[in-house]
Structure formats: C-alpha cells, structure tokens
PDB file of C-alpha atoms in Angstrom:
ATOM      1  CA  UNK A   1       2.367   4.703  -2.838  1.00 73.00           C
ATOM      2  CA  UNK A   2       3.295   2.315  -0.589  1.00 93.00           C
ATOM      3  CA  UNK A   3       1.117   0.520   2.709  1.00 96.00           C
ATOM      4  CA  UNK A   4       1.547   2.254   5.703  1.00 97.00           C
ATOM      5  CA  UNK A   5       2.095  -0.864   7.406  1.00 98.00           C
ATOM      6  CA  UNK A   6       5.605  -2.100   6.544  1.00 96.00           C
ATOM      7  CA  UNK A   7       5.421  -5.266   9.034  1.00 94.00           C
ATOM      8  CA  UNK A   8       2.424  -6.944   9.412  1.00 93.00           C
ATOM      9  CA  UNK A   9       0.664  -8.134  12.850  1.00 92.00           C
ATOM     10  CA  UNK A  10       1.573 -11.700  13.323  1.00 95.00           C
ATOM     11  CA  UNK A  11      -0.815 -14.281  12.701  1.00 98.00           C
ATOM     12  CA  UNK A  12      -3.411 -15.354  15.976  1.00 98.00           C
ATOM     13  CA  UNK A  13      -5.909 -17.695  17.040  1.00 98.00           C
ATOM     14  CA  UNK A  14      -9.340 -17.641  18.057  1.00 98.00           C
ATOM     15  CA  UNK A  15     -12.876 -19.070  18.748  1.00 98.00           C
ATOM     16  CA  UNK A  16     -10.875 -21.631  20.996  1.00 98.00           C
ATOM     17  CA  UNK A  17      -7.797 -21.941  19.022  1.00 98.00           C
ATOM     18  CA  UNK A  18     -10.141 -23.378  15.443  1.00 98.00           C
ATOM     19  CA  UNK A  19      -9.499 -20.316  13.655  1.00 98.00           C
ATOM     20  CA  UNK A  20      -6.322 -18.953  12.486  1.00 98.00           C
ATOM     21  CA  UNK A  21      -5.980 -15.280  11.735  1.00 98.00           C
ATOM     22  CA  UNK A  22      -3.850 -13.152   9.115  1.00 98.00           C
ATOM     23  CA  UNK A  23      -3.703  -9.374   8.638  1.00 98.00           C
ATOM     24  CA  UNK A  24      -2.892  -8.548   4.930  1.00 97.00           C
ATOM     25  CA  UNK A  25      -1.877  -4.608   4.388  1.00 98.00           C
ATOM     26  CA  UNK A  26      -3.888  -4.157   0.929  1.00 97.00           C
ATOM     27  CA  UNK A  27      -3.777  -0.741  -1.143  1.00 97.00           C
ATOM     28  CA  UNK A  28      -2.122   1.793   0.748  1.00 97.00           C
ATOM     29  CA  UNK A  29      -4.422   1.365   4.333  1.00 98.00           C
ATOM     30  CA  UNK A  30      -6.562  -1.464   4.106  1.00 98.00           C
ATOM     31  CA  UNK A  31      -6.303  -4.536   6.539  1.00 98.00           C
ATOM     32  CA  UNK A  32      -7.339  -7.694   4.779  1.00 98.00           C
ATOM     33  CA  UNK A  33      -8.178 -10.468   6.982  1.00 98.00           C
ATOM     34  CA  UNK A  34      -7.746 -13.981   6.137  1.00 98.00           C
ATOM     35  CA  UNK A  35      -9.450 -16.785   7.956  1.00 98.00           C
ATOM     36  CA  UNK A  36      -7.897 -20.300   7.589  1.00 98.00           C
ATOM     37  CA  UNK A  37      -9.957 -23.394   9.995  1.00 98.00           C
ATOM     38  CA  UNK A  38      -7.029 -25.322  11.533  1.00 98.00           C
ATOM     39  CA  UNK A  39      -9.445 -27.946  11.241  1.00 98.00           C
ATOM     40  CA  UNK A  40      -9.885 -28.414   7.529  1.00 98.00           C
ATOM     41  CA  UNK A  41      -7.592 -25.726   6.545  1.00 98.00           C
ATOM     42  CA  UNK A  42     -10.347 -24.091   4.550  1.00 98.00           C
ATOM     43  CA  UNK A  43      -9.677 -20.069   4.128  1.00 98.00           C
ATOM     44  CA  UNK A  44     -12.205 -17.519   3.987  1.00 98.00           C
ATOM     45  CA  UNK A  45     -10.721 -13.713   3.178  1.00 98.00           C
ATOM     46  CA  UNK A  46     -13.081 -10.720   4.936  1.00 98.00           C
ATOM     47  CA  UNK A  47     -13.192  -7.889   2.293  1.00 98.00           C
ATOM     48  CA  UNK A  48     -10.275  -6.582   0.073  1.00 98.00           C
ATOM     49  CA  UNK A  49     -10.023  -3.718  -2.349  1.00 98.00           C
ATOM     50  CA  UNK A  50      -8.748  -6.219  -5.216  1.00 97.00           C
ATOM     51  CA  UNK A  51      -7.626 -10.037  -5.149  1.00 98.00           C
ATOM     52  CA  UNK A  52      -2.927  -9.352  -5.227  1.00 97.00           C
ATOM     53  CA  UNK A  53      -3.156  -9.365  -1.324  1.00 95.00           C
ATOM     54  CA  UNK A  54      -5.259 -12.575  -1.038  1.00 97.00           C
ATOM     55  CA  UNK A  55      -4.082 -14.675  -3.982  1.00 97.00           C
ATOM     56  CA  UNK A  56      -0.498 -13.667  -2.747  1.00 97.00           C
ATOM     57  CA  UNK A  57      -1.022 -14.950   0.637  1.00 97.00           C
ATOM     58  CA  UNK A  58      -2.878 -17.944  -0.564  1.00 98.00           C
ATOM     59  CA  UNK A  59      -0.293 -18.963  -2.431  1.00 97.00           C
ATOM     60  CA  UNK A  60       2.475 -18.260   0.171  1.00 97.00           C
ATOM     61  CA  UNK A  61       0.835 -21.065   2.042  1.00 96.00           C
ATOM     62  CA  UNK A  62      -0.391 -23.398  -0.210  1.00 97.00           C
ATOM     63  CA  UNK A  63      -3.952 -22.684   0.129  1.00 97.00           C
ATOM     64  CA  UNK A  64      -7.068 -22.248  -1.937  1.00 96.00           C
ATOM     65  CA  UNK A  65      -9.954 -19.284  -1.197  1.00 98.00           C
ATOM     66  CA  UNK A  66     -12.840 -21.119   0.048  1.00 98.00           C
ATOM     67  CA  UNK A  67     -14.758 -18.385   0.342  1.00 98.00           C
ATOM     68  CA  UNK A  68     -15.203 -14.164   1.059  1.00 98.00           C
ATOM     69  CA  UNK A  69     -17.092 -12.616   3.194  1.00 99.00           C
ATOM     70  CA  UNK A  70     -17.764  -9.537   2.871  1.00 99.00           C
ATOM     71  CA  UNK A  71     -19.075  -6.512   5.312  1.00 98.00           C
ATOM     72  CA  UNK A  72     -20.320  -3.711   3.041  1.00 98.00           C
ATOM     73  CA  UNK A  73     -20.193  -2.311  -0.930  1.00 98.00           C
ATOM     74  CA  UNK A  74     -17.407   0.497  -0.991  1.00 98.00           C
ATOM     75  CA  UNK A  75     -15.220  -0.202  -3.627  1.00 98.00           C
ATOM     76  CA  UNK A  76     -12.291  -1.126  -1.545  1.00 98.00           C
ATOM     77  CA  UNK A  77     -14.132  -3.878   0.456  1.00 98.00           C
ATOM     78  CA  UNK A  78     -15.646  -5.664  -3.070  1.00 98.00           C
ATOM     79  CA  UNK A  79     -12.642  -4.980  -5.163  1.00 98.00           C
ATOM     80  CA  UNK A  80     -11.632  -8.437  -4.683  1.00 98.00           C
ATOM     81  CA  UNK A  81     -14.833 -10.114  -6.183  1.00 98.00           C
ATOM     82  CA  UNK A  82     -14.696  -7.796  -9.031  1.00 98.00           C
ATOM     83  CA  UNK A  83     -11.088  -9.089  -9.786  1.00 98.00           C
ATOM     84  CA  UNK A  84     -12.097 -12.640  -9.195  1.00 98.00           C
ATOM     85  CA  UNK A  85     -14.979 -12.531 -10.931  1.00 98.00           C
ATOM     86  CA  UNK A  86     -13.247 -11.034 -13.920  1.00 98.00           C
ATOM     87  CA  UNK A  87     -10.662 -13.723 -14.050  1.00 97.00           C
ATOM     88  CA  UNK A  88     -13.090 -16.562 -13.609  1.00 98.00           C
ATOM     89  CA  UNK A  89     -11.581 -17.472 -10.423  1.00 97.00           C
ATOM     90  CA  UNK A  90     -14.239 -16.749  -7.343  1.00 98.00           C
ATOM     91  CA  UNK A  91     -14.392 -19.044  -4.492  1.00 98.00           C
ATOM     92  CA  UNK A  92     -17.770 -21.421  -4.064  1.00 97.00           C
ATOM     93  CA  UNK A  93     -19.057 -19.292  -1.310  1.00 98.00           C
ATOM     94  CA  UNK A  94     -19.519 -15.485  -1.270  1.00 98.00           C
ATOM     95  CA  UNK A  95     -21.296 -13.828   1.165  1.00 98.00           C
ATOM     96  CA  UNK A  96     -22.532 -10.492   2.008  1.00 98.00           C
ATOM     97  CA  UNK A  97     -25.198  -8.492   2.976  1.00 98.00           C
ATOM     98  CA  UNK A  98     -28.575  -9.019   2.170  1.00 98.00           C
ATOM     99  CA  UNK A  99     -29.875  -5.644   2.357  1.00 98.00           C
ATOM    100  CA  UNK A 100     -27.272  -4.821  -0.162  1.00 98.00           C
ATOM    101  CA  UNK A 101     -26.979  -8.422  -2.225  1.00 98.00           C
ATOM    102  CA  UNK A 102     -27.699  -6.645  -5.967  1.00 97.00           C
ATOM    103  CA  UNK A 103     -24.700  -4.698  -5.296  1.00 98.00           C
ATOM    104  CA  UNK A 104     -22.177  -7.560  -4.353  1.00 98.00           C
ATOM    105  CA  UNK A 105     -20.268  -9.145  -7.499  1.00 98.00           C
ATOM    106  CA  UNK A 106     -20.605 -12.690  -7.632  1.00 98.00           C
ATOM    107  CA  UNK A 107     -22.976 -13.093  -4.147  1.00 98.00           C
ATOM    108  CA  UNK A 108     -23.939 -16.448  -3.525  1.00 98.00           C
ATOM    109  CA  UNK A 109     -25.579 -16.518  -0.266  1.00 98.00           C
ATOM    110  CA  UNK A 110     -27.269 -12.808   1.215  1.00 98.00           C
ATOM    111  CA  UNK A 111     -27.063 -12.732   4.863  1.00 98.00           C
ATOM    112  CA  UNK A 112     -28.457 -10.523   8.029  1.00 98.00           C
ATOM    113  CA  UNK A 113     -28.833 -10.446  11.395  1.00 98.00           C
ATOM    114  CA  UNK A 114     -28.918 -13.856  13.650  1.00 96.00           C
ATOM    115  CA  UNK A 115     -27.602 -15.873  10.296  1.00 98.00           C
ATOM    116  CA  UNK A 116     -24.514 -17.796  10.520  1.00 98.00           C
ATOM    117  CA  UNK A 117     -21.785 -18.485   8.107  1.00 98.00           C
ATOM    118  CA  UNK A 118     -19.191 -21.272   8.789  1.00 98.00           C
ATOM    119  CA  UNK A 119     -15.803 -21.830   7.443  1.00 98.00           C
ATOM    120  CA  UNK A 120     -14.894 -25.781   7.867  1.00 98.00           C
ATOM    121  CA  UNK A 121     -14.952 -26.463  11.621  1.00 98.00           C
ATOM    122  CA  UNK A 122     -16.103 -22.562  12.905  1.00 98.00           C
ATOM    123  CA  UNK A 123     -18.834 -21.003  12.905  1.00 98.00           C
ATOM    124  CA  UNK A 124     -19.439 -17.126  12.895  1.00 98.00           C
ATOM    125  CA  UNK A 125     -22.349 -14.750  13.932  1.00 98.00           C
ATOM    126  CA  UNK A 126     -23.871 -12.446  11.411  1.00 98.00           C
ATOM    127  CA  UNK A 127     -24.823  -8.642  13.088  1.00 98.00           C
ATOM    128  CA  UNK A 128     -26.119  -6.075  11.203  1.00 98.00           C
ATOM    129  CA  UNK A 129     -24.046  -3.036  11.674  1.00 98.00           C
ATOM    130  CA  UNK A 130     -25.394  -0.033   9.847  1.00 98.00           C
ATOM    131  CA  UNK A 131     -24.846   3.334   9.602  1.00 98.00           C
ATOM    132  CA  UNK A 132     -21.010   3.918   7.802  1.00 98.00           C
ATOM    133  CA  UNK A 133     -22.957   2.736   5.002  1.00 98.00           C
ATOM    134  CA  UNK A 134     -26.583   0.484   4.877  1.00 96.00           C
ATOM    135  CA  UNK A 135     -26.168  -2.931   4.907  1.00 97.00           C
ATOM    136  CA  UNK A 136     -23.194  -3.029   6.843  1.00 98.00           C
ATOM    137  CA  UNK A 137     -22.586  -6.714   8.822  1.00 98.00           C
ATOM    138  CA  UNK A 138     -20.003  -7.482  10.700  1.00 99.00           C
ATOM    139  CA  UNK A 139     -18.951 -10.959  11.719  1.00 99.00           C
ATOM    140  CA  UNK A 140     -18.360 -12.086  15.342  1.00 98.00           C
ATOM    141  CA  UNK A 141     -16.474 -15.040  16.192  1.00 98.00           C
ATOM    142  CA  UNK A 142     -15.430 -16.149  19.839  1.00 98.00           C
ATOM    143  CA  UNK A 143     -12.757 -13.658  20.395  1.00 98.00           C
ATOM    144  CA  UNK A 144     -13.131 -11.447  17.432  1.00 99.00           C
ATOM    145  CA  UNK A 145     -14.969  -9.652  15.275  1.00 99.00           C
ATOM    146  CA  UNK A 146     -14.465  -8.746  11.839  1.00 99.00           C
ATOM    147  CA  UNK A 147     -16.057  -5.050  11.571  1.00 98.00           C
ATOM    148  CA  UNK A 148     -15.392  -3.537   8.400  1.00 98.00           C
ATOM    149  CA  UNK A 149     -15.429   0.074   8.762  1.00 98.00           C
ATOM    150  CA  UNK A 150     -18.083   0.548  11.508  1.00 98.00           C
ATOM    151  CA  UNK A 151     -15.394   0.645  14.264  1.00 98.00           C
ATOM    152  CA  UNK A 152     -11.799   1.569  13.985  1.00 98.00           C
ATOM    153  CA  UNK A 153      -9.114   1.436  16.110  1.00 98.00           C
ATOM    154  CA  UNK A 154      -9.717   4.144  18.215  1.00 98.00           C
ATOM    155  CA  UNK A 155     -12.178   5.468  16.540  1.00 98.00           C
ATOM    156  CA  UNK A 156     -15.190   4.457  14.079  1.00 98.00           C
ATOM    157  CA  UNK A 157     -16.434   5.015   9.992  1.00 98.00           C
ATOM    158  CA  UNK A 158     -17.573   8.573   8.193  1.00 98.00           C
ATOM    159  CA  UNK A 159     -21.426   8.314   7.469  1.00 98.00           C
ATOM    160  CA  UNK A 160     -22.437   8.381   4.249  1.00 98.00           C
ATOM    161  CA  UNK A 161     -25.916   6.727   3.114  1.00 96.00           C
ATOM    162  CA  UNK A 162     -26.573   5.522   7.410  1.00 96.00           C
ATOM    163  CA  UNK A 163     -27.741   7.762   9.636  1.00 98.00           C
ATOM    164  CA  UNK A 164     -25.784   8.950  12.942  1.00 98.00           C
ATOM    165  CA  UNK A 165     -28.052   6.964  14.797  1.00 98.00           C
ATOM    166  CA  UNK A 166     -27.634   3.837  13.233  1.00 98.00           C
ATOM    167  CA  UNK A 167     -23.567   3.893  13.922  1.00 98.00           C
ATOM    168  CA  UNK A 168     -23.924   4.815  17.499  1.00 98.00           C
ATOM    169  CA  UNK A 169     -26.356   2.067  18.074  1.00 98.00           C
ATOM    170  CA  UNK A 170     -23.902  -0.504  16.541  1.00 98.00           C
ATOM    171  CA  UNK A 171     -20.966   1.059  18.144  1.00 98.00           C
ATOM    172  CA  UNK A 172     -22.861   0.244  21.082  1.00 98.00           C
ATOM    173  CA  UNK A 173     -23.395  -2.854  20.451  1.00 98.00           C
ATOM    174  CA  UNK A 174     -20.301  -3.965  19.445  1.00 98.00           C
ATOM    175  CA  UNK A 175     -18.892  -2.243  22.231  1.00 98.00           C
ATOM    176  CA  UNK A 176     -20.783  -4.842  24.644  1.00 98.00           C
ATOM    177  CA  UNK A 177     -18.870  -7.582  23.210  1.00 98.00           C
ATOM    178  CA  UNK A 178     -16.430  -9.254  25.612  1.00 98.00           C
ATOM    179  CA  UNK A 179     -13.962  -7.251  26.681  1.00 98.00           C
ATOM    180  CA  UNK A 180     -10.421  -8.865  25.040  1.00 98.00           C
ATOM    181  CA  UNK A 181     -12.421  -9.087  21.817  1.00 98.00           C
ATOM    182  CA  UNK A 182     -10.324  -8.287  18.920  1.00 98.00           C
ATOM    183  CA  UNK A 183     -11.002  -5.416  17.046  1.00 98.00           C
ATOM    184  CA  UNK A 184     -10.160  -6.689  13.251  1.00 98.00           C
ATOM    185  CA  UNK A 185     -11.114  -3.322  11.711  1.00 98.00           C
ATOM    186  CA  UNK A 186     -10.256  -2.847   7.440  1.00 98.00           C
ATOM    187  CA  UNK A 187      -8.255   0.104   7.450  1.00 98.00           C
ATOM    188  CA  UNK A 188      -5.058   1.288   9.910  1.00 98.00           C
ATOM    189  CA  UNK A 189      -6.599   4.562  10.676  1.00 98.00           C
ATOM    190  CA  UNK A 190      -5.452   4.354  14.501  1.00 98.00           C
ATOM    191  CA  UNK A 191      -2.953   7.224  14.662  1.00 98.00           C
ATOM    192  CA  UNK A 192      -5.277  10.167  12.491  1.00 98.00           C
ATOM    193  CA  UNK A 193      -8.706   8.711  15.364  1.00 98.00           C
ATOM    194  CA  UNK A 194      -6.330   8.791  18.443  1.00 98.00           C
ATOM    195  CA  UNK A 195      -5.177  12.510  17.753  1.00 98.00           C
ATOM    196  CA  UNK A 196      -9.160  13.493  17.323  1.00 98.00           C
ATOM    197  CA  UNK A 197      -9.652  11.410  20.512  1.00 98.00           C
ATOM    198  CA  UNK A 198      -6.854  12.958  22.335  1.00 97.00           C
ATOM    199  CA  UNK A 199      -8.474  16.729  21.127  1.00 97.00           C
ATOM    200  CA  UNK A 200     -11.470  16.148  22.779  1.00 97.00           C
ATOM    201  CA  UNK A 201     -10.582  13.973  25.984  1.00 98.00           C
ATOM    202  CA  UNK A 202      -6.961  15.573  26.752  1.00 96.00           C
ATOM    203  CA  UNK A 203      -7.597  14.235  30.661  1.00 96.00           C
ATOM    204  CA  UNK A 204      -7.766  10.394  29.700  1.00 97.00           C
ATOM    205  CA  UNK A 205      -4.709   8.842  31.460  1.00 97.00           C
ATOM    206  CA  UNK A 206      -5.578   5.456  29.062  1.00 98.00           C
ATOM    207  CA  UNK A 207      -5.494   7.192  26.060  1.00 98.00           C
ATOM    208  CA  UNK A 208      -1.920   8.854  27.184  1.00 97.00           C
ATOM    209  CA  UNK A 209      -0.896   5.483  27.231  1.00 97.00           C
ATOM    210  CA  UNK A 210      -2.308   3.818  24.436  1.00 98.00           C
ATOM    211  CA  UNK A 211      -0.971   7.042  22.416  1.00 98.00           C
ATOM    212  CA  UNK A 212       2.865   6.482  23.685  1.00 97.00           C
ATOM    213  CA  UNK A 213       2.369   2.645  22.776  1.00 97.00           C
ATOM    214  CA  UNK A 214       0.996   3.632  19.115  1.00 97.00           C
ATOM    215  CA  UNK A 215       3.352   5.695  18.289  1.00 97.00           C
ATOM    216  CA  UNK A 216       5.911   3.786  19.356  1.00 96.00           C
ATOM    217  CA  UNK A 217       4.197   0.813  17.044  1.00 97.00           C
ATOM    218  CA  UNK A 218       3.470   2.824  13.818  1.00 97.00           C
ATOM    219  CA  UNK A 219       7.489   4.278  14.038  1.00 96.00           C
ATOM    220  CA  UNK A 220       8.458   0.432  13.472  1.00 95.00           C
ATOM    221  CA  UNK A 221       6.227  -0.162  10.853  1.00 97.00           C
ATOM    222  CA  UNK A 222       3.608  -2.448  12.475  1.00 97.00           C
ATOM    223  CA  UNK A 223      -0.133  -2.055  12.473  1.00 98.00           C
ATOM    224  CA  UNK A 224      -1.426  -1.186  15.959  1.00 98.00           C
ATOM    225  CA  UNK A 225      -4.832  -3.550  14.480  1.00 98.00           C
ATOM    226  CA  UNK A 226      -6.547  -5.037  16.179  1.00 98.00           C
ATOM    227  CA  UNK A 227      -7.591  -3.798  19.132  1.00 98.00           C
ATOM    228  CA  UNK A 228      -9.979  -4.767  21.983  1.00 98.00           C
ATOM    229  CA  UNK A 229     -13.099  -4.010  22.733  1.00 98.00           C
ATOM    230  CA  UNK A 230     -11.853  -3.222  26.632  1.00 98.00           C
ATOM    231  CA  UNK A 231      -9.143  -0.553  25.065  1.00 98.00           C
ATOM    232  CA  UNK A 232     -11.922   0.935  22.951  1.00 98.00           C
ATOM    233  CA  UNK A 233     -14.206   1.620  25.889  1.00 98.00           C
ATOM    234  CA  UNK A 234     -11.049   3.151  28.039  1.00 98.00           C
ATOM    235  CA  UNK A 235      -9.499   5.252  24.788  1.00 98.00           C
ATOM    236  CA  UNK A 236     -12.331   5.736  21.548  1.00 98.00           C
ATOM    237  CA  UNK A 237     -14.723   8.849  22.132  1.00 98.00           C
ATOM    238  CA  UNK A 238     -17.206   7.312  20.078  1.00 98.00           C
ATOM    239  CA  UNK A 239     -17.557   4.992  22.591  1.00 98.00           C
ATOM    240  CA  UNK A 240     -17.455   7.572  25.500  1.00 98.00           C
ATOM    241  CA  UNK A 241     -20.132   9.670  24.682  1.00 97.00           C
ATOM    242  CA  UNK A 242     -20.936   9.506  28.826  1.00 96.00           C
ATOM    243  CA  UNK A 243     -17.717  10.854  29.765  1.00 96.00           C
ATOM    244  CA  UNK A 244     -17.840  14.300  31.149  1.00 96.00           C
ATOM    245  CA  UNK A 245     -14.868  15.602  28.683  1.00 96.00           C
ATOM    246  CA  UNK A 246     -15.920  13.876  25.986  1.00 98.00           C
ATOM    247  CA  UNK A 247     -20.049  15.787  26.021  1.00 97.00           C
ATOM    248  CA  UNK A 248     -18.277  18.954  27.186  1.00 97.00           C
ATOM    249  CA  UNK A 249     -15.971  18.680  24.188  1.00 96.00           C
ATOM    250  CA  UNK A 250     -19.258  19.255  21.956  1.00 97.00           C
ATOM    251  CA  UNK A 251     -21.489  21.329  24.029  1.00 96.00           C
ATOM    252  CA  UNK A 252     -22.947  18.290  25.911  1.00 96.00           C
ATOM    253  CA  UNK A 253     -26.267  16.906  25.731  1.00 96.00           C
ATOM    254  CA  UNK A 254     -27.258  13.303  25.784  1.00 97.00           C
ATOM    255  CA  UNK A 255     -25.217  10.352  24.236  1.00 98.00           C
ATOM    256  CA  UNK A 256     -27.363  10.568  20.456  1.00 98.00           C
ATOM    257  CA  UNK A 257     -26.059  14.073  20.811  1.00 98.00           C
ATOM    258  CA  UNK A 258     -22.700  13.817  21.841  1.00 98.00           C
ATOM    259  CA  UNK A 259     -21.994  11.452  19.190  1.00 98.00           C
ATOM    260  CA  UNK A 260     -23.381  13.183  16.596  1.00 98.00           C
ATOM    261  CA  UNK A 261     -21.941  16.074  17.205  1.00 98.00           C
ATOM    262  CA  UNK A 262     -18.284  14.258  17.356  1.00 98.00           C
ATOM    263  CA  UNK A 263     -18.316  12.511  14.279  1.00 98.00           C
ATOM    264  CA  UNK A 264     -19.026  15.815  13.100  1.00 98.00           C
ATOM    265  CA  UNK A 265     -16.388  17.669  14.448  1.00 98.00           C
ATOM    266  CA  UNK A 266     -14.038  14.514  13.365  1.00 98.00           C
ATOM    267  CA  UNK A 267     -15.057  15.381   9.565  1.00 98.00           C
ATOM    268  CA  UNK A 268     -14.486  18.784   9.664  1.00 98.00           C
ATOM    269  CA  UNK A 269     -11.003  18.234  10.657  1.00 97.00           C
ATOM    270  CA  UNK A 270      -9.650  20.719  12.331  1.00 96.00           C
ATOM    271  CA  UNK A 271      -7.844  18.806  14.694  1.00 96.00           C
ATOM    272  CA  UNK A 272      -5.521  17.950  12.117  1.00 96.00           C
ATOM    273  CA  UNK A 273      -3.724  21.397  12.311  1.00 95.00           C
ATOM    274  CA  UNK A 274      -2.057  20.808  15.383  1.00 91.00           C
ATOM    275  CA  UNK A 275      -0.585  17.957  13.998  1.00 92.00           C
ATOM    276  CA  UNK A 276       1.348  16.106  17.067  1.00 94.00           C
ATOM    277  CA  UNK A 277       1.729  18.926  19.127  1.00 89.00           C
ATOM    278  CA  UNK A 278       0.259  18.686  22.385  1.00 90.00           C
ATOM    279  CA  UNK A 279       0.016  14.851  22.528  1.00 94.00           C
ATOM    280  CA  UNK A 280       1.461  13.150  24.993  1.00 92.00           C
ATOM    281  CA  UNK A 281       5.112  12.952  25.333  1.00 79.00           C
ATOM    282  CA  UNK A 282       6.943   9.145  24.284  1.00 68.00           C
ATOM    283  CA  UNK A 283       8.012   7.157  27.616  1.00 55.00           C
ATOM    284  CA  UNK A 284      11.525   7.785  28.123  1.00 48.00           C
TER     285      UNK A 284
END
C-alpha cells in the first residue's frame, strides 16, 4: 500500500533557525521526523516504524544518524532500532523513555521529565507525556515539539495501557505551549480527527476553515503536519473540552468528563458513517 502522503511538507527551521526539520512519510501513515543541527550538521531521527525512510534520507543528503530519539514502544515508533540494531548499524546515542527503557532496542541513555537531550548545537526539553501509552515523552524545542502520538493534528492518541486522565493532563499541557508551536505529530491522521471534531462541534467557524484548507491539502497529496498549538486550541475537541458544543456533544459534565467521554465516542466510530457528508462545503 502506498503513504498517504504523496508530497512531503518542505523542510523548516526552528529553535532560532539551529535546527533544521524534515518530515519523512514512513509505512503507509507515519511521519518520521529528522533533525539535522545547521551547526554541526549532526542528525537525530524522532521514531520510525523501520530504518528505509531514515537511511534513505540520510543518504540523499550525505549525512550520518547521530542519534534517535524516541517517544514511546509501539512497534511502529521502535521499528527503526530493531532494524538498526539487527544490521549492526545504530547510531552512538539512543534515547527514550525511562519508564519504559527495558523495552527500547539498543537504549543508551533513559530519559524523563526536566532531562535534556542535545543534538550538536540544540538543545531539547524532555516532558513526560503519558496516557496513549506509559512512558510516553515528547520533546520540545523552541518552536516545536516532537509528540509522538499523544497529540494529532486535530485530534490526539487511542488509550491503551494510560489512563484517560493521564492524556488530558498532557494534552493540556502541551496545549499551553506557545501558540505557533509546531505540532510534529507521527502519523497523518488529520482528515479521519477533523470529521470526529466537526461531529461534535458543527458551530466552530475555525474548524470550517481549517476543514476547507485540509481538504484542499490532502487532494494534492501533501501532509497537512504539523500544526500549531494556536490551531489546535481553535479546531481539536480534545482540547475544547470547555466549549459549550463540545460538553453538550457528550452529555456535559466537567472537562475530565468531557474528555473522557469523547475519546470514547471517537473509538466507537460512528462518525465514520457519514463519511463527508455534512462537512463543510470547499471555498469556491
């Protein structure tokens, strides 16, 4: 099967223009990100269900894997040190999270929250981000943060051994980032969470937007990753557990509740049915 992104996001800068950024479509959804410091041109990669993605782009530009970093276990987020491990070829510095270290192929340093990790010239913030799965970090940098599968593009990850109050309270958290934080997520999920959003906040004149822009992005290809943090507030219910459509959508109660009861309803899918229908219509 082939990626559903045919044309990658181009490449940006960040934490003050010292770290270069690359979106690699891995599998058939995954966003792998490579880091390269424009500094020392050392490259870091953040997750990646197996090593063709990485060792492809690496040697596209001429580079070497100084390291991974990596946010949680699930098989498509380790794949890579399992292939580089296998074929003798892992980089000098692997990180992950401690919580979780005996389950990370070829770990060499276990990290958690306030640690930092550098790549050449930049240094990034360790934050513990549980409750897709435990032991979940993600990795801020000025101007982005590399979140795993905690927060999607317009939307955020299925629980399966957190708890639904461990996601909400990192959502929360990494929703008080600055606002034109980028949003590098690991999967392009964004047009499957914006139809659940758009189900349950039909009245949200941002999301009617950000919908028409999607679409209009995904039909050519490209990834609509990353985000921001500010377009998450307007546009991702998990993030909008206060807004009166959103708790009404569920039955109310307060924001523990509210969320809970949407990811929920997101897993039981029944949004899904009306496929398209209903959304808003594309700009003419």
């Amino acid at each position: 099967m082939s990626h559903v992104v045919s044309s990658p996001p181009p490449p940006f800068r960040v934490a003050g223009g010292a770290l270069e950024v690359h979106a690699v479509p891995a599998a058939t959804d995954n966003l792998v990100w490579l880091l390269r410091c424009t500094a020392t041109g050392e490259v870091a990669v953040v997750d990646g269900p197996d090593a063709q993605a990485a060792q492809a782009w690496c040697e596209a530009h001429g580079a070497r894997l100084s390291a991974i970093w990596n946010t949680h276990t699930h098989p498509d987020h380790i794949g890579i040190n399992r292939a580089l491990q296998e074929q003798g070829a892992l980089p000098p510095a692997v990180v992950g999270p401690r919580a979780v270290a005996g389950d990370i192929p070829g770990l060499t340093r276990g990290v958690g929250e306030g640690d930092e990790v550098r790549l050449g010239a930049v240094t990034a913030r360790v934050w513990e981000t549980p409750g897709h799965i435990r032991g979940h970090v993600s990795y801020v940098v000025d101007g982005a943060v590399f979140c795993g599968d905690t927060m999607f593009a317009g939307g955020c990850g299925r629980i399966f051994d957190g708890t639904p109050e461990q996601l909400f309270t990192s959502l929360r958290r990494l929703a008080e980032l600055p606002p034109d934080t980028l949003v590098c997520c690991a999967h392009e999920y964004t047009q499957d969470n914006l139809r659940f959003a758009w189900s349950v906040e039909p009245d949200n004149a941002e999301l009617a937007e950000r919908i028409r822009r999607v679409w209009a992005v995904r039909a050519d290809g490209r990834s609509a990753v990353p985000s921001t943090i500010a377009t998450e507030r307007a546009t991702n219910p998990f993030l909008r557990p206060g807004s009166p459509a959103v708790a009404a959508a569920v039955g109310g109660g307060d924001a523990q509740a509210v969320f809970t009861a949407l990811r929920k309803r997101k897993d039981e899918g029944a949004y899904r049915d009306a496929g398209d229908a209903g959304l808003p219509p594309a700009a003419p």
